[in-house]
CSV table of C-alpha atoms in Angstrom, one decimal:
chain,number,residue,atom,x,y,z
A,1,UNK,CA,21.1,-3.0,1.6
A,2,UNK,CA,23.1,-5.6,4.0
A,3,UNK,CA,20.7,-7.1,6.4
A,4,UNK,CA,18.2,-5.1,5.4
A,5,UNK,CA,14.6,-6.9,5.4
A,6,UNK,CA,12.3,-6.2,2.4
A,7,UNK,CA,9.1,-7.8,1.6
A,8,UNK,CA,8.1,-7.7,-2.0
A,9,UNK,CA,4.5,-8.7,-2.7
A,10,UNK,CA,3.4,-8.9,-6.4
A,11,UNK,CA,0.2,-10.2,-8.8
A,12,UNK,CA,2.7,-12.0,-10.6
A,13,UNK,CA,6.6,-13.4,-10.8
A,14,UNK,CA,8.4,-15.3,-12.7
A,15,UNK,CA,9.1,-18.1,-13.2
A,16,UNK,CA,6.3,-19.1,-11.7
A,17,UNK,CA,4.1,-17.1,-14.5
A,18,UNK,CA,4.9,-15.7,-18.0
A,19,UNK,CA,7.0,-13.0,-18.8
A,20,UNK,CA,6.0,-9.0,-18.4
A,21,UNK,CA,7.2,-6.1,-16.4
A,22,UNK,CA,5.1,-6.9,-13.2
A,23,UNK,CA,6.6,-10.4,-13.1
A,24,UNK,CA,10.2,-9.4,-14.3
A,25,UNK,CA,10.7,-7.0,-11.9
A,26,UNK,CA,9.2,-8.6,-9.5
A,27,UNK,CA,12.1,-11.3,-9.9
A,28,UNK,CA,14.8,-8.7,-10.8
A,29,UNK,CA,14.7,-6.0,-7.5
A,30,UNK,CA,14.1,-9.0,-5.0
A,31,UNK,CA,17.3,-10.4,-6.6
A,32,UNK,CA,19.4,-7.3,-6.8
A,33,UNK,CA,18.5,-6.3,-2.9
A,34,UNK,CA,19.3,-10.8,-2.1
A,35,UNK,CA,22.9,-10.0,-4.0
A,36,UNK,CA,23.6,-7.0,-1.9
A,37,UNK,CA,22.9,-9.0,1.2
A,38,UNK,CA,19.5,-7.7,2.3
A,39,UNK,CA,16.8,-10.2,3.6
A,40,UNK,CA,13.9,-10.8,1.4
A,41,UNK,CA,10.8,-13.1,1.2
A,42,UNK,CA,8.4,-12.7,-1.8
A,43,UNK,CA,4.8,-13.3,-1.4
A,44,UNK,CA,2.4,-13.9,-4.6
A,45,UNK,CA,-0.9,-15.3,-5.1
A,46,UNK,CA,-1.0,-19.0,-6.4
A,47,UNK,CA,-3.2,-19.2,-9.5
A,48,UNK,CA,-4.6,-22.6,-10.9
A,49,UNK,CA,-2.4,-22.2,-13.9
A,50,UNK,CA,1.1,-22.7,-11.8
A,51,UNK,CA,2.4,-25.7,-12.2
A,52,UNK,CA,3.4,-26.9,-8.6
A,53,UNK,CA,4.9,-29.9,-9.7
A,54,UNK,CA,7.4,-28.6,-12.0
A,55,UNK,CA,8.1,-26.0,-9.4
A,56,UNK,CA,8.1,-28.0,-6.7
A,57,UNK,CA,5.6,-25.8,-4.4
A,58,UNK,CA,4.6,-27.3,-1.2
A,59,UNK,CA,2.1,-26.7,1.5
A,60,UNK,CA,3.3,-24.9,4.9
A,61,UNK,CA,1.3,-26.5,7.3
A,62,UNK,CA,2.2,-24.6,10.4
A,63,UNK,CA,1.6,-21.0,8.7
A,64,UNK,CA,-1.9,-22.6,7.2
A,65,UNK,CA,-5.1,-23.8,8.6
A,66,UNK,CA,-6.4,-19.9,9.7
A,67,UNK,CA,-9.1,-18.2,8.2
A,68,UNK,CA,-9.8,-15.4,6.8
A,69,UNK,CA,-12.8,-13.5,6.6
A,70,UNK,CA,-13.9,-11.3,3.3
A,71,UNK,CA,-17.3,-9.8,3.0
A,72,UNK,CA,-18.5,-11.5,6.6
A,73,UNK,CA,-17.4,-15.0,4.9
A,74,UNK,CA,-14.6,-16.8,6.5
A,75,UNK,CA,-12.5,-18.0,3.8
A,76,UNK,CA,-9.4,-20.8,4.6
A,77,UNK,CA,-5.7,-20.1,3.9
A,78,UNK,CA,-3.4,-22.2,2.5
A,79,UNK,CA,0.0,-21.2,2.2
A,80,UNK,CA,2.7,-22.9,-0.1
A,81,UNK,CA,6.4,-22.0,-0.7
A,82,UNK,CA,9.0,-22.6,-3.3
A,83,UNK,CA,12.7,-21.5,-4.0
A,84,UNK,CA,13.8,-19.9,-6.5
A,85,UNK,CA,16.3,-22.2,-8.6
A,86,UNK,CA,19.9,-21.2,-7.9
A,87,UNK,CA,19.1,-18.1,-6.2
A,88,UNK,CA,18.1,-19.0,-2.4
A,89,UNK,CA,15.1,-16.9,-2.9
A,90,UNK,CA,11.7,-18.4,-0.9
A,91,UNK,CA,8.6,-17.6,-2.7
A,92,UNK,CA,5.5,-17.6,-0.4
A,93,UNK,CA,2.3,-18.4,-2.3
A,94,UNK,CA,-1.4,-17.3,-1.3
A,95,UNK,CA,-3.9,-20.0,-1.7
A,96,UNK,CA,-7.7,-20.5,-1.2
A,97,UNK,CA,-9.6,-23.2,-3.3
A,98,UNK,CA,-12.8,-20.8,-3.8
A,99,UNK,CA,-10.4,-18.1,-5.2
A,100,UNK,CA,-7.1,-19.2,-6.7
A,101,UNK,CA,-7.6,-22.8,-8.3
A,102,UNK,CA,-8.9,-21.6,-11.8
A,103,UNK,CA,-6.6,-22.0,-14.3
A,104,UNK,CA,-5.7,-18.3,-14.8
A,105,UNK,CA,-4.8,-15.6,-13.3
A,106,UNK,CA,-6.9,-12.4,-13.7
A,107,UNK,CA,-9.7,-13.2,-16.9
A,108,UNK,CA,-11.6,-16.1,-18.1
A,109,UNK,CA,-10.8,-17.5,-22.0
A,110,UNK,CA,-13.1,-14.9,-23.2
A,111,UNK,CA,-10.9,-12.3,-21.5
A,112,UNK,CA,-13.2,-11.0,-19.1
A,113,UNK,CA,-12.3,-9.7,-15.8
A,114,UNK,CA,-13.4,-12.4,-12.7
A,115,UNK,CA,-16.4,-10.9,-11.0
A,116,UNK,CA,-14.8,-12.0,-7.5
A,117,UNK,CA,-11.1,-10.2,-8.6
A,118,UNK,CA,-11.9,-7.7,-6.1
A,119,UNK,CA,-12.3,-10.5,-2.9
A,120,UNK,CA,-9.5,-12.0,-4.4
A,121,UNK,CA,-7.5,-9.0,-3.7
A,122,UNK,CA,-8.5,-8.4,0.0
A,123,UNK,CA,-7.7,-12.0,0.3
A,124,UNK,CA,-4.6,-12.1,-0.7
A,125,UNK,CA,-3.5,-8.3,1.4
A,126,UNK,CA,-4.7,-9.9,4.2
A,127,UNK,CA,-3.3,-13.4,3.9
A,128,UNK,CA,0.6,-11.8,3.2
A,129,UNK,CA,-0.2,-9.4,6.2
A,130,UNK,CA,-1.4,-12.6,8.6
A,131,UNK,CA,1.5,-14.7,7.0
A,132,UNK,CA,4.3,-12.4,8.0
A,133,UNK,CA,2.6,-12.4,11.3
A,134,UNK,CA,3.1,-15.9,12.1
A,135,UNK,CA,6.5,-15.6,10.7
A,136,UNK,CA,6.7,-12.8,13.0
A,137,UNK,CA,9.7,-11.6,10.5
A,138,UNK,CA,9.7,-7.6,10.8
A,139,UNK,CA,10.3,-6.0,7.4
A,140,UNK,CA,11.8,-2.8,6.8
A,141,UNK,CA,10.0,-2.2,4.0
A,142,UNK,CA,7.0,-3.2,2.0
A,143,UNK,CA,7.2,-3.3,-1.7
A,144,UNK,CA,4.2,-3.8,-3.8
A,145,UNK,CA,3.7,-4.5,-7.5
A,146,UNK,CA,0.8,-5.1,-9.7
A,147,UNK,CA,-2.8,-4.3,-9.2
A,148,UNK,CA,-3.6,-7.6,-7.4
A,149,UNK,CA,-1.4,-6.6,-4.9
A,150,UNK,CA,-2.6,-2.6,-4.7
A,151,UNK,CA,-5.3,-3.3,-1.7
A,152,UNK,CA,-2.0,-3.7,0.3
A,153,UNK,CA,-1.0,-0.2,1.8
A,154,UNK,CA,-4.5,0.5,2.2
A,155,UNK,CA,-5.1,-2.7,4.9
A,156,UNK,CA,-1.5,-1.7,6.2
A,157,UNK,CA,-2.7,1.6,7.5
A,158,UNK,CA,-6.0,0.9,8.5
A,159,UNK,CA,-6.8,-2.5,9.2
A,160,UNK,CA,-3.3,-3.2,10.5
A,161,UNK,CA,-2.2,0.1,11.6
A,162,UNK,CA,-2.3,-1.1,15.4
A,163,UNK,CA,0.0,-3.9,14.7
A,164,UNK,CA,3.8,-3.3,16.3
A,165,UNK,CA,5.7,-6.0,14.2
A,166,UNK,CA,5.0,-3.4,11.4
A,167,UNK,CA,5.5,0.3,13.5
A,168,UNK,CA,8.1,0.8,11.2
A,169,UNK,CA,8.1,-0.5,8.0
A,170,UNK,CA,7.6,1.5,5.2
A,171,UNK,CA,5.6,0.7,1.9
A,172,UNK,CA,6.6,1.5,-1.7
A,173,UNK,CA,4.5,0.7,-4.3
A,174,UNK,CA,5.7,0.1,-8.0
A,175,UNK,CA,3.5,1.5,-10.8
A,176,UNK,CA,2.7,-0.4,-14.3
A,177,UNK,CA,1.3,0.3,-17.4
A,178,UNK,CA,-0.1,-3.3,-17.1
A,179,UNK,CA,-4.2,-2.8,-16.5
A,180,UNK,CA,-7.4,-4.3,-17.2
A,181,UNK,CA,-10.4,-3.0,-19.0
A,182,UNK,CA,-13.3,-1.6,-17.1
A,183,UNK,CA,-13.7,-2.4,-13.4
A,184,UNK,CA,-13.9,-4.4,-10.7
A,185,UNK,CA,-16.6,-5.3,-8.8
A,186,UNK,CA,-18.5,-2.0,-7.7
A,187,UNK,CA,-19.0,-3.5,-4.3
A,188,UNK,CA,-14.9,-3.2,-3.4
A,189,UNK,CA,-15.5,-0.1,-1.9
A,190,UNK,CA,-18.5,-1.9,0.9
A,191,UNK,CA,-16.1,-5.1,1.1
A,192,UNK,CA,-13.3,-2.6,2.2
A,193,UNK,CA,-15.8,-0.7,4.2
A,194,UNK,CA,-16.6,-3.8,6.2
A,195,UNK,CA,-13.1,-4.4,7.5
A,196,UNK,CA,-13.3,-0.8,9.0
A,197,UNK,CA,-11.3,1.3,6.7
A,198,UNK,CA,-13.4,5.1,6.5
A,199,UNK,CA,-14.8,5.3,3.2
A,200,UNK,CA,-13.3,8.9,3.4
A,201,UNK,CA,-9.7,7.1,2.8
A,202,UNK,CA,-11.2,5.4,-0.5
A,203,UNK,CA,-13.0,6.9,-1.6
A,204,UNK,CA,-11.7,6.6,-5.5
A,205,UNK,CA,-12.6,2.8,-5.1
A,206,UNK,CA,-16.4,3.8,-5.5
A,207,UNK,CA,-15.6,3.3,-9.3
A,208,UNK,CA,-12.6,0.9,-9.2
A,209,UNK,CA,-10.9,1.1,-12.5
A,210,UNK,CA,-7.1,0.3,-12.7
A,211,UNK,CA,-6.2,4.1,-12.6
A,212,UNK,CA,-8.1,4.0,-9.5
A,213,UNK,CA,-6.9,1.3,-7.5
A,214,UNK,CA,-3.9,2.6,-8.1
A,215,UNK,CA,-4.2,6.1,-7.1
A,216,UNK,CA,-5.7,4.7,-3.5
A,217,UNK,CA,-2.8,2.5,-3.3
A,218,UNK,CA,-0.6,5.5,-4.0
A,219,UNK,CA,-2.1,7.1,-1.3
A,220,UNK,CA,-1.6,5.0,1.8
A,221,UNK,CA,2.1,4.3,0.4
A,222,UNK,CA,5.1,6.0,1.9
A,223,UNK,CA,6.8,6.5,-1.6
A,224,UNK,CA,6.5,5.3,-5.1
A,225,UNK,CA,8.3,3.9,-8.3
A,226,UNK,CA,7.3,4.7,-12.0
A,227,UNK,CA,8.1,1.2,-13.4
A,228,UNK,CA,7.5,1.5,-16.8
A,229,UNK,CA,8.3,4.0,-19.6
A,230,UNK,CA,4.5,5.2,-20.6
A,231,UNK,CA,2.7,5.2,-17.9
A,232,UNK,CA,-0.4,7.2,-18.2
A,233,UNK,CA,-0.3,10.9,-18.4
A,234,UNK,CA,-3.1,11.0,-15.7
A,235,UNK,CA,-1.2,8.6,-13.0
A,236,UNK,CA,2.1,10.5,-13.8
A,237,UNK,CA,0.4,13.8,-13.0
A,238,UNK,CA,-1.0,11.9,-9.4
A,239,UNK,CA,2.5,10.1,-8.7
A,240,UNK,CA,4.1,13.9,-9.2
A,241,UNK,CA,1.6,16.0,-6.7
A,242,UNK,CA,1.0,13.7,-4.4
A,243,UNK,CA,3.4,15.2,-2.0
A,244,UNK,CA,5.1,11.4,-1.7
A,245,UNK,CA,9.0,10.8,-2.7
A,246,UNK,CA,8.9,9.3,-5.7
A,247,UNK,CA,11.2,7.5,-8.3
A,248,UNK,CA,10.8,8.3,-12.2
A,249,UNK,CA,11.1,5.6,-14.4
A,250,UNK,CA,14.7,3.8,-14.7
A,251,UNK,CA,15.9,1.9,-17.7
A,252,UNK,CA,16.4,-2.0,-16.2
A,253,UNK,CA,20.7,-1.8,-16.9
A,254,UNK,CA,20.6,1.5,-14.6
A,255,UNK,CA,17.5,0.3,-12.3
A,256,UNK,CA,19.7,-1.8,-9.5
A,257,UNK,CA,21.9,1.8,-8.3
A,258,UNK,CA,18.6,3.6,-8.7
A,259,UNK,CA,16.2,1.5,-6.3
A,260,UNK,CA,18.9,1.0,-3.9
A,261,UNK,CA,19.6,4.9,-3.5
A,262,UNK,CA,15.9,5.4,-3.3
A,263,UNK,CA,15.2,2.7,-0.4
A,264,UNK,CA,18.0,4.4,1.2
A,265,UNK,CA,16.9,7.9,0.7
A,266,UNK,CA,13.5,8.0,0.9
A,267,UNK,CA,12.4,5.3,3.1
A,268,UNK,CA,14.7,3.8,5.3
């Protein structure tokens, strides 16, 4: 993967958050790919309950200051970025005051979804996309994890398909048990909609479940990973006909020979 450039967004990485296989993998690939010499950046959302102190986060003032429009609203971007300890790896954080500085992630303390998760996820596709932009750091490939991330592939080949720092790259998207009860806000579909993406190409977001946004982020991706051992009959059966290359589940000691063969093969 030498000099390879890979950009792995995710809902969630640790250290930043708590321990599961979104945010464990989402530290472990980047890692493996950094060790083998390939260029990486990681880009996550910045929840209230991150502790920027005690990880030392700071604002990027020269890739901040745009907005940002979801739903007709322009909404401001704040970016902030952080290393890794001891393993040279930038983290690029995602951060709008209306959206991200609750102190949780994806539910309140009663454990119920957000009602504005599904704004919060355009938000954040668009704010990696714009970010990368200014960068204007060409990745190779795209490689998404967690359903905060999913919107992703879907604002790549629509929204962004006319952009030529990104001709090129290819998306892989990572599939998780990890899901949420019910759905999100009925209205994703219109919010989509708005942006210019054919209701045609989403048209399983008019009841977005996790299965769901999934499957439609399955569907504007150019291969994808099983990344956990029981995942769901029903997105097993999508992964395996939808006609994309696709990688079955690999044990995490095996996993590092496995991904790198599959960038190679099926992507790049």
């Amino acid at each position: 993967m030498e000099e390879k450039r890979i950009l792995y967004v995710s809902s969630e990485v640790v250290p930043y958050l708590a321990e599961n296989e979104v945010s464990l993998m989402s530290y472990d690939v980047p890692k493996m790919v950094n060790d083998q010499g390939g260029q990486i950046r990681i880009f996550m959302p910045r929840y209230g309950n991150i502790n920027e102190r005690r990880h030392q986060l700071h604002e990027v003032i020269r890739l901040s200051g745009m907005n940002l429009v979801v739903n007709d609203l322009d909404m401001p971007l704040i970016i902030k970025v952080a290393s890794i300890p001891k393993e040279r790896i930038q983290v690029y954080f995602i951060d709008n005051d209306e959206y991200f500085k609750r102190k949780a992630t994806f539910t309140d303390e009663e454990g119920v979804l957000f009602s504005d998760n599904d704004e919060r996820a355009i938000f954040f596709a668009k704010g990696v996309v714009e970010t990368v932009k200014k960068l204007n750091w060409v990745p190779d490939i795209i490689h998404v994890h967690g359903w905060m991330a999913a919107l992703l592939p879907i604002y790549m080949k629509h929204f962004y398909k006319d952009e030529a720092l990104f001709a090129d790259t290819k998306i892989v998207t990572s599939v998780y048990s990890q899901s949420f009860d019910g759905t999100l806000n009925p209205e994703l579909s219109n919010k989509i909609q708005f942006d210019g993406v054919p209701a045609s190409a989403i048209s399983e977001l008019t009841e977005p479940s996790y299965d769901n946004i999934i499957k439609a982020s399955i569907n504007h991706s150019d291969a994808v990973i099983i990344a956990t051992d029981n995942l769901s009959s029903s997105l097993t059966k999508y992964i395996e006909s939808s006609g994309k290359p696709f990688l079955p589940f690999t044990a995490k000691d095996e996993f590092a020979q496995a991904y790198t063969n599959f960038y190679k093969d099926s992507v790049l």
